[in-house]
Short mmCIF file of C-alpha atoms in Angstrom, two decimals:
data_model
loop_
_atom_site.label_atom_id
_atom_site.label_comp_id
_atom_site.label_asym_id
_atom_site.label_seq_id
_atom_site.Cartn_x
_atom_site.Cartn_y
_atom_site.Cartn_z
CA UNK A 1 5.57 18.23 1.59
CA UNK A 2 5.04 16.97 -1.58
CA UNK A 3 2.42 14.11 -1.15
CA UNK A 4 1.63 13.81 -4.64
CA UNK A 5 4.87 12.26 -5.26
CA UNK A 6 3.22 8.87 -3.65
CA UNK A 7 -0.25 9.14 -5.22
CA UNK A 8 -1.82 7.66 -8.25
CA UNK A 9 -4.92 8.80 -10.15
CA UNK A 10 -6.50 5.78 -11.37
CA UNK A 11 -8.02 7.09 -14.47
CA UNK A 12 -5.74 10.18 -14.38
CA UNK A 13 -3.14 10.12 -11.89
CA UNK A 14 -1.76 13.14 -10.13
CA UNK A 15 2.19 13.06 -10.32
CA UNK A 16 3.38 16.51 -9.84
CA UNK A 17 7.04 15.63 -10.62
CA UNK A 18 6.01 13.47 -13.75
CA UNK A 19 3.39 15.48 -15.57
CA UNK A 20 3.12 18.22 -17.72
CA UNK A 21 0.23 20.70 -17.52
CA UNK A 22 -0.94 20.54 -21.20
CA UNK A 23 -1.13 17.87 -23.60
CA UNK A 24 -2.57 18.37 -26.97
CA UNK A 25 -6.09 16.32 -27.20
CA UNK A 26 -4.82 14.47 -30.39
CA UNK A 27 -2.02 12.98 -28.60
CA UNK A 28 -3.74 11.63 -25.76
CA UNK A 29 -4.14 7.74 -25.59
CA UNK A 30 -7.63 7.91 -24.74
CA UNK A 31 -8.44 9.03 -28.40
CA UNK A 32 -6.49 6.48 -29.99
CA UNK A 33 -8.70 3.40 -31.26
CA UNK A 34 -6.32 1.11 -29.30
CA UNK A 35 -7.33 2.62 -26.16
CA UNK A 36 -11.26 3.04 -26.91
CA UNK A 37 -12.06 0.88 -23.84
CA UNK A 38 -10.90 3.63 -21.71
CA UNK A 39 -13.97 5.76 -23.00
CA UNK A 40 -16.35 2.83 -22.78
CA UNK A 41 -15.25 2.64 -19.03
CA UNK A 42 -16.70 6.37 -18.72
CA UNK A 43 -13.52 8.05 -18.75
CA UNK A 44 -12.74 11.36 -20.75
CA UNK A 45 -10.05 13.75 -22.09
CA UNK A 46 -10.79 15.96 -19.09
CA UNK A 47 -12.20 14.40 -15.82
CA UNK A 48 -13.33 15.60 -12.38
CA UNK A 49 -10.97 15.05 -9.38
CA UNK A 50 -13.50 15.76 -7.05
CA UNK A 51 -16.61 13.72 -5.56
CA UNK A 52 -18.99 14.22 -2.51
CA UNK A 53 -22.12 13.22 -3.96
CA UNK A 54 -21.62 15.34 -6.88
CA UNK A 55 -18.56 15.86 -9.28
CA UNK A 56 -16.24 18.52 -9.54
CA UNK A 57 -12.75 20.07 -9.92
CA UNK A 58 -11.74 23.63 -10.15
CA UNK A 59 -8.32 23.13 -9.43
CA UNK A 60 -5.02 22.60 -11.40
CA UNK A 61 -5.13 20.28 -14.33
CA UNK A 62 -2.89 17.57 -14.48
CA UNK A 63 -2.05 15.34 -17.22
CA UNK A 64 -1.56 11.42 -16.65
CA UNK A 65 1.25 9.61 -18.52
CA UNK A 66 1.70 5.80 -19.34
CA UNK A 67 5.09 4.81 -17.89
CA UNK A 68 5.60 2.23 -20.55
CA UNK A 69 5.52 5.00 -23.47
CA UNK A 70 5.72 8.34 -21.67
CA UNK A 71 2.53 9.14 -23.84
CA UNK A 72 -0.31 11.20 -22.22
CA UNK A 73 -3.16 9.10 -21.32
CA UNK A 74 -5.90 11.78 -20.19
CA UNK A 75 -6.17 14.77 -18.01
CA UNK A 76 -7.95 15.48 -14.30
CA UNK A 77 -8.99 18.53 -12.65
CA UNK A 78 -7.91 18.67 -9.05
CA UNK A 79 -9.37 20.05 -5.91
CA UNK A 80 -9.11 23.31 -4.80
CA UNK A 81 -8.88 24.03 -0.90
CA UNK A 82 -12.54 25.33 -1.24
CA UNK A 83 -13.30 22.14 -2.57
CA UNK A 84 -11.84 20.29 0.00
CA UNK A 85 -13.58 22.00 2.75
CA UNK A 86 -16.89 21.40 1.11
CA UNK A 87 -15.99 17.68 0.74
CA UNK A 88 -15.09 17.30 4.37
CA UNK A 89 -18.48 19.18 5.49
CA UNK A 90 -20.60 16.62 3.21
CA UNK A 91 -18.80 13.64 4.44
CA UNK A 92 -19.26 14.56 8.33
CA UNK A 93 -22.95 15.14 7.44
CA UNK A 94 -22.88 11.64 5.55
CA UNK A 95 -21.51 9.84 8.75
CA UNK A 96 -24.49 10.73 10.76
CA UNK A 97 -26.45 8.79 8.25
CA UNK A 98 -23.86 5.78 7.97
CA UNK A 99 -22.93 5.38 11.64
CA UNK A 100 -26.79 4.64 12.30
CA UNK A 101 -26.80 1.66 9.76
CA UNK A 102 -26.09 -1.70 11.34
CA UNK A 103 -22.82 -3.08 10.65
CA UNK A 104 -24.23 -6.25 8.89
CA UNK A 105 -26.09 -4.15 6.67
CA UNK A 106 -22.93 -1.78 6.12
CA UNK A 107 -21.21 -5.31 5.29
CA UNK A 108 -24.04 -5.87 2.35
CA UNK A 109 -23.01 -2.62 0.76
CA UNK A 110 -19.41 -3.48 0.89
CA UNK A 111 -20.39 -7.09 -0.66
CA UNK A 112 -22.08 -4.93 -3.45
CA UNK A 113 -18.82 -3.01 -4.02
CA UNK A 114 -16.83 -6.19 -4.33
CA UNK A 115 -19.34 -7.83 -6.95
CA UNK A 116 -19.23 -4.50 -8.85
CA UNK A 117 -15.53 -4.69 -9.22
CA UNK A 118 -15.54 -8.85 -10.09
CA UNK A 119 -17.75 -7.81 -13.30
CA UNK A 120 -14.96 -5.22 -14.61
CA UNK A 121 -12.02 -6.93 -13.01
CA UNK A 122 -10.43 -7.68 -16.54
CA UNK A 123 -10.50 -3.74 -17.72
CA UNK A 124 -9.78 -2.67 -14.37
CA UNK A 125 -6.55 -4.57 -14.17
CA UNK A 126 -5.75 -3.57 -17.75
CA UNK A 127 -6.35 0.09 -16.41
CA UNK A 128 -3.85 -0.29 -13.46
CA UNK A 129 -1.26 -1.72 -15.94
CA UNK A 130 -1.38 1.05 -18.39
CA UNK A 131 -1.13 3.85 -15.68
CA UNK A 132 1.13 2.28 -13.24
CA UNK A 133 3.46 0.16 -15.53
CA UNK A 134 2.82 -3.22 -13.52
CA UNK A 135 2.35 -5.92 -15.81
CA UNK A 136 -1.34 -7.12 -16.67
CA UNK A 137 -1.52 -10.11 -14.49
CA UNK A 138 -0.30 -8.41 -11.18
CA UNK A 139 -2.80 -5.42 -12.54
CA UNK A 140 -5.64 -7.93 -12.60
CA UNK A 141 -4.36 -9.33 -9.26
CA UNK A 142 -4.38 -5.98 -7.40
CA UNK A 143 -8.23 -5.37 -8.20
CA UNK A 144 -8.54 -8.79 -7.06
CA UNK A 145 -7.23 -7.64 -3.64
CA UNK A 146 -9.48 -5.22 -3.31
CA UNK A 147 -12.62 -7.89 -4.16
CA UNK A 148 -10.67 -10.16 -1.54
CA UNK A 149 -10.76 -7.70 1.31
CA UNK A 150 -14.47 -6.64 0.50
CA UNK A 151 -15.22 -10.48 1.11
CA UNK A 152 -13.30 -10.59 4.43
CA UNK A 153 -15.11 -6.99 5.51
CA UNK A 154 -18.53 -8.32 4.88
CA UNK A 155 -17.62 -11.31 7.22
CA UNK A 156 -16.15 -9.00 9.91
CA UNK A 157 -19.04 -6.90 9.82
CA UNK A 158 -20.69 -9.81 11.92
CA UNK A 159 -18.10 -10.33 14.19
CA UNK A 160 -16.47 -6.76 15.38
CA UNK A 161 -16.97 -6.20 18.91
CA UNK A 162 -15.47 -6.29 22.18
CA UNK A 163 -15.38 -8.58 25.40
CA UNK A 164 -17.49 -8.76 28.37
CA UNK A 165 -14.61 -8.81 31.34
CA UNK A 166 -15.31 -10.13 34.99
CA UNK A 167 -15.80 -7.37 37.38
CA UNK A 168 -14.38 -7.48 40.88
CA UNK A 169 -17.26 -5.71 41.79
CA UNK A 170 -20.70 -7.55 42.83
CA UNK A 171 -23.71 -6.38 40.74
CA UNK A 172 -21.34 -4.84 38.02
CA UNK A 173 -20.68 -5.31 34.07
CA UNK A 174 -17.35 -4.61 32.83
CA UNK A 175 -17.35 -4.55 28.92
CA UNK A 176 -15.74 -2.87 25.93
CA UNK A 177 -17.62 -1.05 23.26
CA UNK A 178 -16.24 -0.26 20.01
CA UNK A 179 -17.13 2.69 17.84
CA UNK A 180 -16.41 4.22 14.55
CA UNK A 181 -13.73 7.00 14.51
CA UNK A 182 -15.58 8.93 12.08
CA UNK A 183 -13.65 10.52 9.18
CA UNK A 184 -10.88 8.47 7.56
CA UNK A 185 -8.48 10.30 5.25
CA UNK A 186 -6.77 8.19 2.69
CA UNK A 187 -3.76 8.88 0.85
CA UNK A 188 -2.60 5.91 -1.36
CA UNK A 189 0.66 5.19 -3.08
CA UNK A 190 1.41 5.00 -6.76
CA UNK A 191 2.43 1.24 -6.66
CA UNK A 192 -0.76 -0.19 -5.14
CA UNK A 193 -3.33 2.62 -5.58
CA UNK A 194 -6.15 0.13 -5.74
CA UNK A 195 -5.18 -2.51 -3.13
CA UNK A 196 -4.37 0.30 -0.49
CA UNK A 197 -7.60 1.99 -1.38
CA UNK A 198 -9.51 -1.20 -0.73
CA UNK A 199 -7.60 -2.22 2.52
CA UNK A 200 -8.79 1.13 4.27
CA UNK A 201 -12.07 1.75 2.64
CA UNK A 202 -13.88 -1.86 3.07
CA UNK A 203 -12.72 -1.91 6.71
CA UNK A 204 -13.23 1.73 7.52
CA UNK A 205 -16.73 1.30 5.77
CA UNK A 206 -17.84 -1.81 8.08
CA UNK A 207 -16.83 0.00 11.31
CA UNK A 208 -19.14 2.80 10.54
CA UNK A 209 -16.82 5.44 8.92
CA UNK A 210 -16.88 7.36 5.90
CA UNK A 211 -13.60 8.21 3.91
CA UNK A 212 -12.20 11.02 1.87
CA UNK A 213 -9.75 9.92 -0.74
CA UNK A 214 -6.78 12.30 -1.27
CA UNK A 215 -5.81 10.25 -4.65
CA UNK A 216 -7.53 9.95 -7.68
CA UNK A 217 -8.60 6.25 -8.26
CA UNK A 218 -11.49 8.17 -10.17
CA UNK A 219 -13.15 4.97 -12.03
CA UNK A 220 -13.10 2.91 -8.51
CA UNK A 221 -14.52 6.04 -6.93
CA UNK A 222 -17.13 6.11 -9.71
CA UNK A 223 -17.90 2.25 -9.09
CA UNK A 224 -18.54 2.88 -5.41
CA UNK A 225 -20.53 5.88 -6.25
CA UNK A 226 -23.11 4.09 -8.09
CA UNK A 227 -23.50 1.41 -5.40
CA UNK A 228 -24.16 3.97 -2.57
CA UNK A 229 -26.23 5.57 -5.19
CA UNK A 230 -28.38 2.40 -5.96
CA UNK A 231 -29.07 2.18 -2.27
CA UNK A 232 -30.11 5.64 -1.70
CA UNK A 233 -27.17 6.23 0.22
CA UNK A 234 -25.23 9.78 0.30
CA UNK A 235 -22.36 9.89 -2.05
CA UNK A 236 -19.93 11.32 0.32
CA UNK A 237 -19.70 8.61 2.81
CA UNK A 238 -17.04 7.45 0.22
CA UNK A 239 -15.77 11.19 -0.99
CA UNK A 240 -12.53 11.81 -3.13
CA UNK A 241 -10.35 15.24 -3.38
CA UNK A 242 -7.54 14.37 -5.90
CA UNK A 243 -5.36 17.29 -4.92
CA UNK A 244 -1.74 18.13 -4.45
CA UNK A 245 0.52 19.24 -1.71
CA UNK A 246 -2.13 21.82 -0.50
CA UNK A 247 -5.16 19.60 -0.07
CA UNK A 248 -2.71 16.76 1.46
CA UNK A 249 -1.33 19.05 4.11
CA UNK A 250 -4.77 20.47 4.72
CA UNK A 251 -6.04 16.82 5.38
CA UNK A 252 -2.87 16.13 7.67
CA UNK A 253 -3.72 19.11 9.81
CA UNK A 254 -7.39 18.80 9.73
CA UNK A 255 -8.89 18.09 13.20
CA UNK A 256 -12.10 16.71 11.62
CA UNK A 257 -10.25 13.99 9.99
CA UNK A 258 -10.30 11.63 12.76
CA UNK A 259 -7.67 8.77 11.17
CA UNK A 260 -5.44 9.44 8.58
CA UNK A 261 -4.22 6.52 6.55
CA UNK A 262 -0.90 7.38 4.22
CA UNK A 263 1.12 4.80 2.21
CA UNK A 264 4.16 6.11 0.70
CA UNK A 265 8.02 7.10 1.45
CA UNK A 266 9.26 7.14 4.92
CA UNK A 267 10.28 10.80 4.17
CA UNK A 268 6.79 11.94 3.20
CA UNK A 269 5.30 9.97 5.72
CA UNK A 270 7.32 11.34 8.66
CA UNK A 271 6.11 14.82 7.42
CA UNK A 272 2.60 13.50 7.51
CA UNK A 273 2.96 11.99 10.93
CA UNK A 274 4.28 14.88 12.54
CA UNK A 275 1.25 16.82 11.35
CA UNK A 276 -1.35 14.84 12.55
CA UNK A 277 0.90 14.13 16.06
CA UNK A 278 0.82 17.88 16.43
CA UNK A 279 -3.17 18.01 16.47
CA UNK A 280 -3.07 14.60 18.69
CA UNK A 281 -4.88 13.18 15.82
CA UNK A 282 -4.66 9.21 15.10
CA UNK A 283 -2.83 8.00 11.98
CA UNK A 284 -1.75 4.88 9.94
CA UNK A 285 1.59 4.91 8.18
CA UNK A 286 2.27 2.59 5.52
CA UNK A 287 5.94 3.35 4.76
CA UNK A 288 9.27 2.07 3.31
CA UNK A 289 11.00 -1.32 3.19
CA UNK A 290 14.56 -2.34 2.86
CA UNK A 291 13.56 -6.17 2.87
CA UNK A 292 15.91 -9.02 3.06
CA UNK A 293 15.93 -12.76 2.23
CA UNK A 294 18.61 -14.92 4.09
CA UNK A 295 19.45 -18.27 2.55
CA UNK A 296 21.15 -20.93 4.72
CA UNK A 297 23.28 -23.76 3.60
CA UNK A 298 20.72 -26.36 4.13
CA UNK A 299 18.23 -24.30 2.15
CA UNK A 300 16.10 -25.72 -0.69
CA UNK A 301 17.73 -23.69 -3.82
CA UNK A 302 14.71 -24.94 -6.08
CA UNK A 303 12.66 -22.72 -3.90
CA UNK A 304 15.16 -19.95 -3.40
CA UNK A 305 15.88 -19.03 -7.07
CA UNK A 306 12.15 -18.55 -8.07
CA UNK A 307 11.27 -16.68 -4.69
CA UNK A 308 14.14 -14.13 -5.14
CA UNK A 309 13.33 -13.58 -8.67
CA UNK A 310 9.86 -13.05 -8.29
CA UNK A 311 10.38 -10.68 -5.02
CA UNK A 312 13.24 -8.68 -6.45
CA UNK A 313 12.03 -8.13 -10.35
CA UNK A 314 8.13 -8.25 -9.74
CA UNK A 315 6.48 -4.91 -10.37
CA UNK A 316 10.03 -3.63 -11.44
CA UNK A 317 11.44 -3.60 -7.88
CA UNK A 318 8.52 -1.10 -6.87
CA UNK A 319 6.81 -2.69 -4.35
CA UNK A 320 7.43 -1.75 -0.35
CA UNK A 321 7.85 -5.60 0.07
CA UNK A 322 10.59 -6.03 -2.64
CA UNK A 323 13.71 -7.89 -1.75
CA UNK A 324 16.30 -5.65 -1.67
CA UNK A 325 19.13 -7.50 -0.02
CA UNK A 326 19.69 -11.02 -0.45
CA UNK A 327 22.07 -12.50 2.31
CA UNK A 328 23.44 -15.53 1.34
CA UNK A 329 25.55 -18.36 3.17
CA UNK A 330 29.19 -18.35 2.14
CA UNK A 331 28.56 -22.01 1.14
CA UNK A 332 25.90 -21.37 -1.60
CA UNK A 333 26.78 -17.89 -2.40
CA UNK A 334 28.33 -18.52 -5.76
CA UNK A 335 25.56 -21.14 -6.57
CA UNK A 336 22.64 -19.08 -6.02
CA UNK A 337 24.16 -15.96 -7.81
CA UNK A 338 24.89 -17.63 -10.59
CA UNK A 339 21.55 -19.31 -10.92
CA UNK A 340 19.74 -16.06 -10.15
CA UNK A 341 21.51 -14.05 -12.64
CA UNK A 342 20.85 -16.80 -15.44
CA UNK A 343 17.13 -16.58 -14.32
CA UNK A 344 17.15 -12.55 -14.78
CA UNK A 345 18.38 -13.02 -18.43
CA UNK A 346 15.30 -15.10 -19.08
CA UNK A 347 12.68 -12.40 -17.72
CA UNK A 348 10.45 -11.31 -20.46
CA UNK A 349 10.58 -7.44 -20.69
CA UNK A 350 7.84 -5.86 -22.32
CA UNK A 351 4.79 -3.78 -22.89
CA UNK A 352 3.21 -4.39 -19.31
CA UNK A 353 -0.23 -5.16 -20.76
CA UNK A 354 0.90 -7.95 -22.98
CA UNK A 355 0.07 -11.32 -21.25
CA UNK A 356 3.47 -13.03 -21.97
CA UNK A 357 5.51 -9.63 -20.17
CA UNK A 358 7.00 -10.39 -16.90
CA UNK A 359 8.62 -7.16 -16.29
CA UNK A 360 7.43 -3.74 -17.08
CA UNK A 361 8.88 -0.06 -16.72
CA UNK A 362 9.56 2.04 -13.60
CA UNK A 363 6.70 4.66 -13.14
CA UNK A 364 8.58 7.78 -13.84
CA UNK A 365 11.59 9.28 -15.54
CA UNK A 366 12.89 10.31 -12.08
CA UNK A 367 12.91 6.82 -11.05
CA UNK A 368 14.95 5.67 -14.09
CA UNK A 369 17.44 8.53 -12.78
CA UNK A 370 17.50 7.17 -9.01
CA UNK A 371 18.09 3.66 -10.28
CA UNK A 372 21.44 5.03 -12.22
CA UNK A 373 22.53 7.20 -9.39
CA UNK A 374 21.97 3.85 -7.31
CA UNK A 375 24.19 1.67 -9.58
CA UNK A 376 27.04 3.91 -9.52
CA UNK A 377 27.06 4.89 -5.77
CA UNK A 378 27.12 0.63 -5.67
CA UNK A 379 30.24 0.76 -7.61
CA UNK A 380 31.99 3.57 -6.02
CA UNK A 381 31.44 1.86 -2.35
CA UNK A 382 33.00 -1.41 -3.73
CA UNK A 383 29.93 -3.45 -5.60
CA UNK A 384 30.18 -5.21 -8.71
CA UNK A 385 27.40 -5.51 -11.27
CA UNK A 386 26.86 -8.96 -12.04
CA UNK A 387 24.06 -8.34 -14.57
CA UNK A 388 22.19 -5.23 -15.61
CA UNK A 389 23.05 -1.82 -14.38
CA UNK A 390 21.78 -0.22 -17.48
CA UNK A 391 18.78 1.46 -19.17
CA UNK A 392 17.04 -0.08 -21.94
CA UNK A 393 16.89 1.55 -25.25
CA UNK A 394 13.31 1.66 -25.98
CA UNK A 395 10.38 3.94 -25.36
CA UNK A 396 9.21 4.35 -21.73
CA UNK A 397 10.87 3.96 -18.48
CA UNK A 398 12.69 0.60 -18.73
CA UNK A 399 15.75 -0.37 -16.86
CA UNK A 400 17.61 -3.69 -16.62
CA UNK A 401 16.80 -5.71 -13.39
CA UNK A 402 20.04 -5.49 -11.69
CA UNK A 403 22.17 -7.80 -9.32
CA UNK A 404 24.98 -6.34 -7.57
CA UNK A 405 27.74 -8.27 -5.38
CA UNK A 406 30.97 -7.69 -3.30
CA UNK A 407 29.39 -4.80 -0.96
CA UNK A 408 29.58 -4.70 2.74
CA UNK A 409 26.51 -5.50 4.65
CA UNK A 410 26.56 -1.85 6.27
CA UNK A 411 27.29 0.12 3.05
CA UNK A 412 25.50 3.21 2.89
CA UNK A 413 23.70 2.01 -0.50
CA UNK A 414 22.71 -0.97 0.82
CA UNK A 415 20.95 0.59 3.86
CA UNK A 416 19.10 3.14 1.41
CA UNK A 417 15.88 1.83 0.28
CA UNK A 418 15.78 2.86 -3.68
CA UNK A 419 12.46 1.95 -5.14
CA UNK A 420 13.98 0.32 -8.17
CA UNK A 421 14.80 -3.10 -9.22
CA UNK A 422 18.54 -3.65 -7.64
CA UNK A 423 19.29 -6.07 -5.76
CA UNK A 424 22.36 -6.47 -3.11
CA UNK A 425 23.86 -9.84 -2.53
CA UNK A 426 25.56 -10.17 0.77
CA UNK A 427 28.01 -12.98 2.08
CA UNK A 428 27.68 -14.21 5.84
CA UNK A 429 28.84 -17.18 7.79
CA UNK A 430 27.07 -17.49 10.82
CA UNK A 431 23.19 -17.20 11.97
CA UNK A 432 23.69 -14.29 14.24
CA UNK A 433 25.17 -12.46 11.98
CA UNK A 434 22.67 -12.79 9.44
CA UNK A 435 19.90 -11.96 11.81
CA UNK A 436 21.57 -8.92 12.70
CA UNK A 437 21.99 -7.80 9.41
CA UNK A 438 18.45 -8.15 8.44
CA UNK A 439 17.78 -6.02 11.75
CA UNK A 440 20.16 -3.26 11.19
CA UNK A 441 18.24 -1.23 8.47
CA UNK A 442 15.87 1.68 9.64
CA UNK A 443 12.72 -0.18 8.02
CA UNK A 444 11.23 -3.06 9.55
CA UNK A 445 8.51 -4.18 7.06
CA UNK A 446 9.08 -7.81 5.40
CA UNK A 447 11.65 -10.39 5.82
CA UNK A 448 12.25 -14.22 4.87
CA UNK A 449 14.64 -17.03 5.51
CA UNK A 450 15.00 -19.94 3.50
CA UNK A 451 16.03 -23.13 6.10
CA UNK A 452 14.90 -26.56 6.83
CA UNK A 453 16.28 -26.20 10.72
CA UNK A 454 13.15 -26.07 12.66
CA UNK A 455 14.99 -24.76 15.40
CA UNK A 456 16.72 -21.83 13.58
CA UNK A 457 13.07 -21.21 12.05
CA UNK A 458 11.71 -20.41 15.70
CA UNK A 459 14.56 -18.77 16.67
CA UNK A 460 13.82 -16.42 13.47
CA UNK A 461 10.27 -16.14 14.63
CA UNK A 462 11.47 -15.25 18.31
CA UNK A 463 12.54 -12.38 20.21
CA UNK A 464 15.80 -12.31 18.92
CA UNK A 465 15.00 -13.12 15.33
CA UNK A 466 13.53 -10.62 12.88
CA UNK A 467 12.04 -7.13 13.80
CA UNK A 468 9.86 -6.76 11.05
CA UNK A 469 6.12 -6.72 10.78
CA UNK A 470 6.30 -9.69 8.27
CA UNK A 471 8.43 -12.42 9.02
CA UNK A 472 8.42 -15.38 6.62
CA UNK A 473 9.84 -18.71 6.21
CA UNK A 474 10.75 -20.56 2.82
CA UNK A 475 8.59 -18.00 0.80
CA UNK A 476 9.39 -14.51 -0.84
CA UNK A 477 9.25 -11.08 1.13
CA UNK A 478 6.50 -9.72 -1.29
CA UNK A 479 3.19 -11.49 -2.08
CA UNK A 480 1.27 -11.18 1.36
CA UNK A 481 -2.13 -12.39 1.99
CA UNK A 482 -5.11 -10.40 3.06
CA UNK A 483 -6.04 -12.34 5.89
CA UNK A 484 -3.23 -11.45 7.84
CA UNK A 485 -2.04 -7.94 9.23
CA UNK A 486 0.13 -5.63 7.06
CA UNK A 487 2.54 -3.38 8.00
CA UNK A 488 6.01 -3.00 9.78
CA UNK A 489 7.99 -1.53 12.52
CA UNK A 490 10.57 1.52 12.85
CA UNK A 491 10.68 3.71 9.99
CA UNK A 492 7.92 1.49 8.07
CA UNK A 493 5.58 3.48 10.25
CA UNK A 494 3.99 0.67 12.94
CA UNK A 495 0.51 0.94 10.94
CA UNK A 496 -1.74 -2.28 10.23
CA UNK A 497 -3.94 -2.84 7.38
CA UNK A 498 -6.18 -5.69 5.99
CA UNK A 499 -6.43 -8.70 7.98
CA UNK A 500 -6.30 -10.05 11.65
CA UNK A 501 -7.24 -7.05 13.98
CA UNK A 502 -6.60 -4.25 11.82
CA UNK A 503 -9.84 -3.09 12.00
CA UNK A 504 -9.09 -1.91 15.53
CA UNK A 505 -7.20 0.91 13.88
CA UNK A 506 -10.51 2.21 12.37
CA UNK A 507 -12.45 2.24 15.80
CA UNK A 508 -12.38 4.07 19.12
CA UNK A 509 -12.57 1.76 22.10
CA UNK A 510 -14.37 2.59 25.43
CA UNK A 511 -14.08 0.82 28.90
CA UNK A 512 -17.70 0.62 30.13
CA UNK A 513 -18.61 -0.25 33.71
CA UNK A 514 -22.50 -0.99 34.37
CA UNK A 515 -24.16 -1.28 38.02
CA UNK A 516 -27.05 -3.10 37.93
CA UNK A 517 -27.05 -3.34 41.49
CA UNK A 518 -28.26 -0.84 44.37
CA UNK A 519 -25.02 -0.91 46.03
CA UNK A 520 -21.98 1.30 45.59
CA UNK A 521 -18.73 -0.83 46.20
CA UNK A 522 -15.54 0.75 45.01
CA UNK A 523 -12.60 -0.76 43.09
CA UNK A 524 -9.66 -2.07 44.85
CA UNK A 525 -11.62 -2.45 48.05
CA UNK A 526 -11.47 1.16 48.93
CA UNK A 527 -13.92 2.54 51.40
CA UNK A 528 -15.36 6.01 51.43
CA UNK A 529 -17.81 6.43 53.98
#
């Protein structure tokens, strides 16, 4: 399977579907004066994609392209299978050192990582914007999310643990002991390469694990490596093997990888999950989302309109939490569509690193093709394009944010998650009908209703309400805070990352019974004499 389809190499990403194998040095953006800051960050025309205490990379050379102009940025040398093997071995050796360090001391290392990111947050945000295509403020916000998770993990390092439970046997103690799983493999997604890495790495570290990243956030790996080196710790505590499908497959099948965290498409995630399950391994899947906002007749439309626009247009429709279905009560349908269409036309489209831009390009040319195909399918299935529907005539992978009405709630295209800025608007009459439409898609990531009816709010939160992992009221489907567990149900994969008790995914639990008496009573009152 092509794991590389959903990965990003921050400083040089590894998209097989989108990159060419050669790029003349003179044409690389890194050599142009406008992008001199890339070299100031320590990047070069050719960069190593392997790290396990030392840097390497003997595999295929891949070129990274800027989605805003499709010009090459720089190149990376990927990992070979032998380099992956060496990395795993060194990671396992590093774990023996890291696991012996008390959790609060591990938290101190994570605190230093967060502080190192703070010092470079603006330029790191610019780098995310350049490579992924998201607007500058979103790029900075993504780095801030990694920093926030570091702060959260620092506090968590002094809080994780299990309960002491009442034992039914006299002279006995019953308790839970939580220990690290060992080596955590991390495969990130192109759209949030930094945040996803941060969610996993920060929590994995304070739990006592080491990590191996099969993506290429090169500069972020370098920052983490510098912190480890400053503290005289093995660099392989946070290793990296920037590789293709061969390395990804090896990681999924490798019994030494105690937990594999994969963020990406449902299709690829299913392949990953099956390979991990074949070896009875542990997996954390963060996959697709076909997310809906439901607007009732009593909704505050001054909240609805900006929420729907942000959630459908933000990151050019390339968030897993992007609103793809807007389910409107028949009494407000026409008004909301008119207001949102007007707002769409006011969205400022431009270079993602321009501070005034609100909407940037799609990540690849293939995404543009998927966008056009989805628009045509929607028309064929009875949809009407209210606005958008075309490719924008300018360099890069720009398309118009699009609104389509008139489709049936169960139209095949409506039930298809297309990772592009297309919003399908549906019309409903009754609450039960709307809740059912929200739940009838295969994914179960994020959902939201807009209403003032408190009874409806609690029905929405209850067992017959939304079946998603994220269930909101009067806010968009996107823009989750780090303090809550992030993830979804059904074809979204069931994994949870970031806040709440997500740390438990990175640890193994043992139930321990200790007899401190001189007697040997058995549970359930059994006599064996």
